[in-house]
PDB file of C-alpha atoms in Angstrom:
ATOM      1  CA  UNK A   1      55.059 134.206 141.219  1.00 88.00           C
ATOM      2  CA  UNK A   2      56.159 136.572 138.380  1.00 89.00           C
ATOM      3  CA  UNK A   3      58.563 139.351 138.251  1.00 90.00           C
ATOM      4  CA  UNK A   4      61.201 140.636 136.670  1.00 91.00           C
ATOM      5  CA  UNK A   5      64.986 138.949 137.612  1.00 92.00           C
ATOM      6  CA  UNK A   6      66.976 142.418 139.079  1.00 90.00           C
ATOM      7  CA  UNK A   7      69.711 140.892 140.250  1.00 90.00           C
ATOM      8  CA  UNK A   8      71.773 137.048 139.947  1.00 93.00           C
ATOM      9  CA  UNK A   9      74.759 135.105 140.749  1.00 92.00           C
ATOM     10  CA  UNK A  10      77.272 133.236 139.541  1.00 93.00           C
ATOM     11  CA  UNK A  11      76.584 129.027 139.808  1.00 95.00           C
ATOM     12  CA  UNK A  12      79.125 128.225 142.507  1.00 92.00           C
ATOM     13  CA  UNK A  13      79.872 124.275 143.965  1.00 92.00           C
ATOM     14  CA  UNK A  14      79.918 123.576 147.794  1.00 88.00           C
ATOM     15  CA  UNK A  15      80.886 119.380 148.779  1.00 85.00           C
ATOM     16  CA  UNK A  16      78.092 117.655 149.870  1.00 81.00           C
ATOM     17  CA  UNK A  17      78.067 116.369 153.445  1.00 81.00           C
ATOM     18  CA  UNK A  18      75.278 113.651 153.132  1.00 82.00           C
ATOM     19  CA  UNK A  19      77.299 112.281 149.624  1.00 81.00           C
ATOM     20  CA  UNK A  20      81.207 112.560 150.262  1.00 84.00           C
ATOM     21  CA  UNK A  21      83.148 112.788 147.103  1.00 82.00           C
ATOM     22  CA  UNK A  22      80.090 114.735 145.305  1.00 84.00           C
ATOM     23  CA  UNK A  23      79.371 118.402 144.864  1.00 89.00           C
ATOM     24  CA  UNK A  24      75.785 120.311 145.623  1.00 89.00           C
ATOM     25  CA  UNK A  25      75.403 123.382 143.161  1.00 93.00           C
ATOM     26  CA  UNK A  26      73.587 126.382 143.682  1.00 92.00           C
ATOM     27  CA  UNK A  27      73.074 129.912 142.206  1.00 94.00           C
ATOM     28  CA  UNK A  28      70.321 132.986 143.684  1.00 94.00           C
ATOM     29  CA  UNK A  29      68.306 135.916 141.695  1.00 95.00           C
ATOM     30  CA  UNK A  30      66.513 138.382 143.026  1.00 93.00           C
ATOM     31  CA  UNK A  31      62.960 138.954 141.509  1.00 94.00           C
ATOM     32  CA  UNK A  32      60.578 142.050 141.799  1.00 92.00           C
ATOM     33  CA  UNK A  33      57.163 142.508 140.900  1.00 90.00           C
ATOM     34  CA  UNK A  34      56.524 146.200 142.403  1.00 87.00           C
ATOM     35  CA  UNK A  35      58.252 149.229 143.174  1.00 87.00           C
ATOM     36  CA  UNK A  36      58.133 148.117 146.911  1.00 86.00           C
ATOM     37  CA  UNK A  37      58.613 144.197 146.818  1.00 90.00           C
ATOM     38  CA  UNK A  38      60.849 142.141 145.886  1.00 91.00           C
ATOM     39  CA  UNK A  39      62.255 138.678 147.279  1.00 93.00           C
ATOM     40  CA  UNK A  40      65.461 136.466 146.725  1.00 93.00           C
ATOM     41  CA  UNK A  41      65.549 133.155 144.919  1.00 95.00           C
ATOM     42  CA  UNK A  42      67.720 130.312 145.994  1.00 93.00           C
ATOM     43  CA  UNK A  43      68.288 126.875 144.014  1.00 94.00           C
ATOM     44  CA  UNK A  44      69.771 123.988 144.507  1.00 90.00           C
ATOM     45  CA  UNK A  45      70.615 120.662 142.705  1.00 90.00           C
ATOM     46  CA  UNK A  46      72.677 118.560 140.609  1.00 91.00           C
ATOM     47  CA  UNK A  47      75.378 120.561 138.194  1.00 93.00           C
ATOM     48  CA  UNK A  48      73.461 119.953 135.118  1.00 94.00           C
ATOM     49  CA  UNK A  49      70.167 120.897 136.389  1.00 94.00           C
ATOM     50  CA  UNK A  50      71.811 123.985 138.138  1.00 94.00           C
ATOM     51  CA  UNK A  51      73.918 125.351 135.183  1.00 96.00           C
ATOM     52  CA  UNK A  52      70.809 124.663 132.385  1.00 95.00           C
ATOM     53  CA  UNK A  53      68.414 126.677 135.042  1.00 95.00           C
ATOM     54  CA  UNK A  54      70.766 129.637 135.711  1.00 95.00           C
ATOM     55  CA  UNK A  55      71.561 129.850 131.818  1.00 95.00           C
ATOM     56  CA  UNK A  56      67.946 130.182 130.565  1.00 94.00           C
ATOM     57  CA  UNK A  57      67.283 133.380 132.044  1.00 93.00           C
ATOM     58  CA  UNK A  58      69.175 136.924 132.540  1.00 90.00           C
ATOM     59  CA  UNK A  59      68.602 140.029 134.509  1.00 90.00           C
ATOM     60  CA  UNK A  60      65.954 141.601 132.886  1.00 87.00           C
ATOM     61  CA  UNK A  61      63.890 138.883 131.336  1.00 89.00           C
ATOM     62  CA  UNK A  62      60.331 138.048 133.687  1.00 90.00           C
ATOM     63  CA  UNK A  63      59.823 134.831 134.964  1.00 92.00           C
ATOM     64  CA  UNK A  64      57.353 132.664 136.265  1.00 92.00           C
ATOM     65  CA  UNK A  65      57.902 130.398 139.103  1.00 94.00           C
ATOM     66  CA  UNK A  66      55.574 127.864 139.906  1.00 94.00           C
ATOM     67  CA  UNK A  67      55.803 125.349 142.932  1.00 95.00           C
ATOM     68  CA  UNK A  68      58.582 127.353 144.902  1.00 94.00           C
ATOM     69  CA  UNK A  69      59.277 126.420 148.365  1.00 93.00           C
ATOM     70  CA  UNK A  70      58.747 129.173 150.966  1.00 93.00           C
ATOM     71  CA  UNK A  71      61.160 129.302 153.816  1.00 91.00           C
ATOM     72  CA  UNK A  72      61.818 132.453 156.272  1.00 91.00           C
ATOM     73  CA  UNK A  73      65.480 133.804 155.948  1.00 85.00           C
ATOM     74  CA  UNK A  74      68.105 133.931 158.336  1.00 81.00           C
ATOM     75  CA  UNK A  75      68.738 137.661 157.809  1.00 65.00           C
ATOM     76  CA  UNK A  76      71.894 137.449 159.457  1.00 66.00           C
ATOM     77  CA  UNK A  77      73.094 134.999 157.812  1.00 67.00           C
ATOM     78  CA  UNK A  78      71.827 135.339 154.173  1.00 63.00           C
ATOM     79  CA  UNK A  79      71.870 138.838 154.017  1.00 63.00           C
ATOM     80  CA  UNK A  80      75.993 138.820 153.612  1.00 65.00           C
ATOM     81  CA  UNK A  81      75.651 137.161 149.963  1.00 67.00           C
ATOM     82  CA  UNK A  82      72.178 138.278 148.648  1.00 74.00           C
ATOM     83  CA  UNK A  83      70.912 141.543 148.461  1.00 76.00           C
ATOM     84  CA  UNK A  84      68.678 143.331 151.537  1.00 79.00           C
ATOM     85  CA  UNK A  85      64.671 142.379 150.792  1.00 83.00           C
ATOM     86  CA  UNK A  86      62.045 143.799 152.531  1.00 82.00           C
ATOM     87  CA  UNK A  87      60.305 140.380 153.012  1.00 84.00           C
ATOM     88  CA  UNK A  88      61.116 137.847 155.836  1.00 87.00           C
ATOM     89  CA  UNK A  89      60.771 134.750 153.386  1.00 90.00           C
ATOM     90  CA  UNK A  90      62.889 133.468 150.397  1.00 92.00           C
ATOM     91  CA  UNK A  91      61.820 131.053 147.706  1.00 94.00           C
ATOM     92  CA  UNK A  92      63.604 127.678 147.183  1.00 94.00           C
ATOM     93  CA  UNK A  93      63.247 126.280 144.170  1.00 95.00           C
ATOM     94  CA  UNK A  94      63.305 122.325 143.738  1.00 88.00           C
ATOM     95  CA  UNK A  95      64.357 119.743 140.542  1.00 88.00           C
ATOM     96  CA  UNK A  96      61.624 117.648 141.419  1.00 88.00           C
ATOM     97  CA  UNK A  97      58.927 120.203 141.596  1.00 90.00           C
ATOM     98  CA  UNK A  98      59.241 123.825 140.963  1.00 92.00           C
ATOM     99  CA  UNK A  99      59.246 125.011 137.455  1.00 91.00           C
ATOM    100  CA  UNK A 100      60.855 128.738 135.993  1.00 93.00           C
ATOM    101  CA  UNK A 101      59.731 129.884 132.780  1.00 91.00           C
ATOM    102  CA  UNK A 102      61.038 132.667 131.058  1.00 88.00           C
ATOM    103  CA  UNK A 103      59.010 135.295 128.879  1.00 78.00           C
ATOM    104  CA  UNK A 104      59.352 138.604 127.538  1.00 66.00           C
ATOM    105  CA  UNK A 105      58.201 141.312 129.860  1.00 63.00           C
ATOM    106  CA  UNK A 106      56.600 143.164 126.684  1.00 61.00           C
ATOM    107  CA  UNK A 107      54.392 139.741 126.903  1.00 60.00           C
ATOM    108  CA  UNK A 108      53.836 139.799 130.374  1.00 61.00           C
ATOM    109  CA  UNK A 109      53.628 142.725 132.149  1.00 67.00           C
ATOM    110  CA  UNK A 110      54.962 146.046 130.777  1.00 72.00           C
ATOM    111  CA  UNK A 111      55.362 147.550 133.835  1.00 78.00           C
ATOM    112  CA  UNK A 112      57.842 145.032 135.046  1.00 78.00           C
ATOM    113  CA  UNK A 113      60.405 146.414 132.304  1.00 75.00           C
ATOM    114  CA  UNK A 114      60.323 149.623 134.726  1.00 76.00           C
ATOM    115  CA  UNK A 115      61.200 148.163 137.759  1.00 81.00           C
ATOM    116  CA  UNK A 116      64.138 147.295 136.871  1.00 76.00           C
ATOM    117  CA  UNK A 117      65.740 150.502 137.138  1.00 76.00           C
ATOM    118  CA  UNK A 118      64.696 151.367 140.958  1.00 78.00           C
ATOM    119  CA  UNK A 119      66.971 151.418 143.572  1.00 74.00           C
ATOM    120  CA  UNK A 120      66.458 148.149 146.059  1.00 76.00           C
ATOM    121  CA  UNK A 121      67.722 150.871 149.252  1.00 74.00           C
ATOM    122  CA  UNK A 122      65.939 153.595 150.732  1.00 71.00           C
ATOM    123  CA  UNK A 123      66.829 156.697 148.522  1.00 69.00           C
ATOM    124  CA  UNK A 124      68.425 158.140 152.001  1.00 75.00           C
ATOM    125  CA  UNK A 125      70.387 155.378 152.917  1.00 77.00           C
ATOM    126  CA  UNK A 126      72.784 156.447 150.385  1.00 79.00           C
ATOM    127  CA  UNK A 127      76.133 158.336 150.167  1.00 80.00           C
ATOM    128  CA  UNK A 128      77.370 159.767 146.797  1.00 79.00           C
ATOM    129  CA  UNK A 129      80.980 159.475 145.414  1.00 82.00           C
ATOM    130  CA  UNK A 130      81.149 163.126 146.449  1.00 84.00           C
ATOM    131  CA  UNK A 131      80.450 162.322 149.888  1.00 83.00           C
ATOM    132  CA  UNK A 132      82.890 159.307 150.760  1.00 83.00           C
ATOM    133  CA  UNK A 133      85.664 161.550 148.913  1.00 85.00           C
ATOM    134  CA  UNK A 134      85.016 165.156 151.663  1.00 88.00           C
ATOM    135  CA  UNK A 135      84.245 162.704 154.488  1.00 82.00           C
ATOM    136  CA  UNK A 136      86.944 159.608 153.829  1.00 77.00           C
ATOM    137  CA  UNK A 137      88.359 159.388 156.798  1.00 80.00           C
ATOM    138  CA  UNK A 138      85.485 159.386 159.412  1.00 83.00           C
ATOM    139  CA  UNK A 139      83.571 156.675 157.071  1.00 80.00           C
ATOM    140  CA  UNK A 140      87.067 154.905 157.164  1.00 80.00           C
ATOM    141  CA  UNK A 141      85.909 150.952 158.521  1.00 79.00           C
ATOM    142  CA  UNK A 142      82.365 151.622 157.739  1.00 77.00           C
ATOM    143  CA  UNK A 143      79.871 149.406 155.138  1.00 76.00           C
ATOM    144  CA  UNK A 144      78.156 151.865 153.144  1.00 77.00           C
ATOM    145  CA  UNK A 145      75.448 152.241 150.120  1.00 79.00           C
ATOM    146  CA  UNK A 146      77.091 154.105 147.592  1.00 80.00           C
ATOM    147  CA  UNK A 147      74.996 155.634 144.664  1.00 75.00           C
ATOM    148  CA  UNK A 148      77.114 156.095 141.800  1.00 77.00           C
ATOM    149  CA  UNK A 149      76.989 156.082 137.486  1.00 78.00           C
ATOM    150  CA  UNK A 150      79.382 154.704 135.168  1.00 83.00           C
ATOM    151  CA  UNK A 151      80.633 157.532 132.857  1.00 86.00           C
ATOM    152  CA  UNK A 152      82.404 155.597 130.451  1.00 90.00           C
ATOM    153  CA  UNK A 153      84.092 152.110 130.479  1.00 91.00           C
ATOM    154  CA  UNK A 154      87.386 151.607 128.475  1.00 91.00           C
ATOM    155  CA  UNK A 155      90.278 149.920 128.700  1.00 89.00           C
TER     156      UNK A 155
END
């Protein structure tokens, strides 16, 4: 599979049940290789493989992911920590046998470098800044999409 990483977490530690006393690490992306697909990532592992993996690549760099693990999501359930995708699978990778190389997308693909600035909702599934602000209080309690620029960052 190759695509261009849109999205990623932080590397975060959970205890491992089989081996108490010892830590599992994981960390997801979220790669896209066309306006209309795109499908989350999930590893697991030991620290050092997990850290070493989620610092060779960024959002924004293409990869290539060979020997992924395909599993079908629990929506309900996954879709609270990793972004909405339209598929019903997600891709596992594996120590032992799945490989992610990084490359430029100028190398790969140049139309990757363009997907990364589409919106992963449904251009009416969204509600401006203008819109929570006149209709705040009967949103109140609601999750929402919000669509939304940064003007300018300071301190």
């Amino acid at each position: 599979v190759i695509g261009v990483v849109i999205g990623k977490t932080d590397v975060r530690s959970f205890p491992d049940r089989k081996n108490i006393g010892t830590e599992r690490y994981t960390f997801n992306f979220t790669i896209r290789d066309s306006p209309a697909y795109f499908i989350n990532v999930q590893s697991w592992g030991r620290e050092e493989y997990i850290r070493s993996l989620s610092e060779s690549f960024r959002v924004g760099d293409c990869v290539t992911i060979e020997n992924p693990l395909i599993q079908s999501k629990e929506a309900e359930r996954e879709e609270k920590f990793n972004p909405v995708t339209p598929s019903g699978y997600k891709l596992l990778l594996s120590e032992n046998h799945s490989v992610v190389k990084t490359s430029s997308c100028y190398d790969t693909d140049t139309r990757l470098l363009a997907l990364l600035h589409l919106p992963v909702k449904d251009p009416q599934d969204y509600y401006s800044l203008g819109d929570i602000v006149a209709n705040g209080q009967s949103l109140h309690g609601r999750v929402l999409n919000v669509l939304a620029a940064v003007m300018a960052v300071s301190e």
